[in-house]
């Protein structure tokens, strides 16, 4: 059967923490899942991620970003997502196509028509069954993300987007809400300014409703 769930949001919204908590919840219920991320998820994707997020790669233009992340996604879909769904797994993905539309489109100015056409041509217009959009104040999220990168020693290897101006992140957030407005049946907006426990409870509520809709016993 399979079910594809994506986690989206601005920097530092708590996606990584919450996707891991959801994976543990599902596994505790005997539901097999795959935890993956974009860009990344495959050897090729992780190599692209290193280029995509490295702070020193300031010369990358938005169109190059689109090409890089699309290439990583094609490999990811072929190698991880579609085989996982075909095997009846729940695929949990930390970012997917909505991130490309929000970051490279709404915020960086690549025409949305080009982004959507690229997704249609190369990714078959694959969309998640459910997208959890974690939303928190931008200043809080950026502070969290920078602190996380510093603690992990990743300021240089994963900090390129944290280095962008707050106006960029505001456009990303607006882009996400525009995407949610266009697909309200797929998007569930989660208040990520609450406690980790409260956020997890809200996510579990959304996910279990979707699982029951798809015939899973939860």
PDB file of C-alpha atoms in Angstrom, residues 48 67 86 110 210:
ATOM      1  CA  UNK A  48      24.745  16.967  -3.964  1.00  0.00           C
ATOM      2  CA  UNK A  67      19.086  21.706 -11.198  1.00  0.00           C
ATOM      3  CA  UNK A  86       5.887  -0.327  -3.594  1.00  0.00           C
ATOM      4  CA  UNK A 110      13.065  31.056 -10.322  1.00  0.00           C
ATOM      5  CA  UNK A 210      -4.535   9.867   7.323  1.00  0.00           C
TER       6      UNK A 210
END
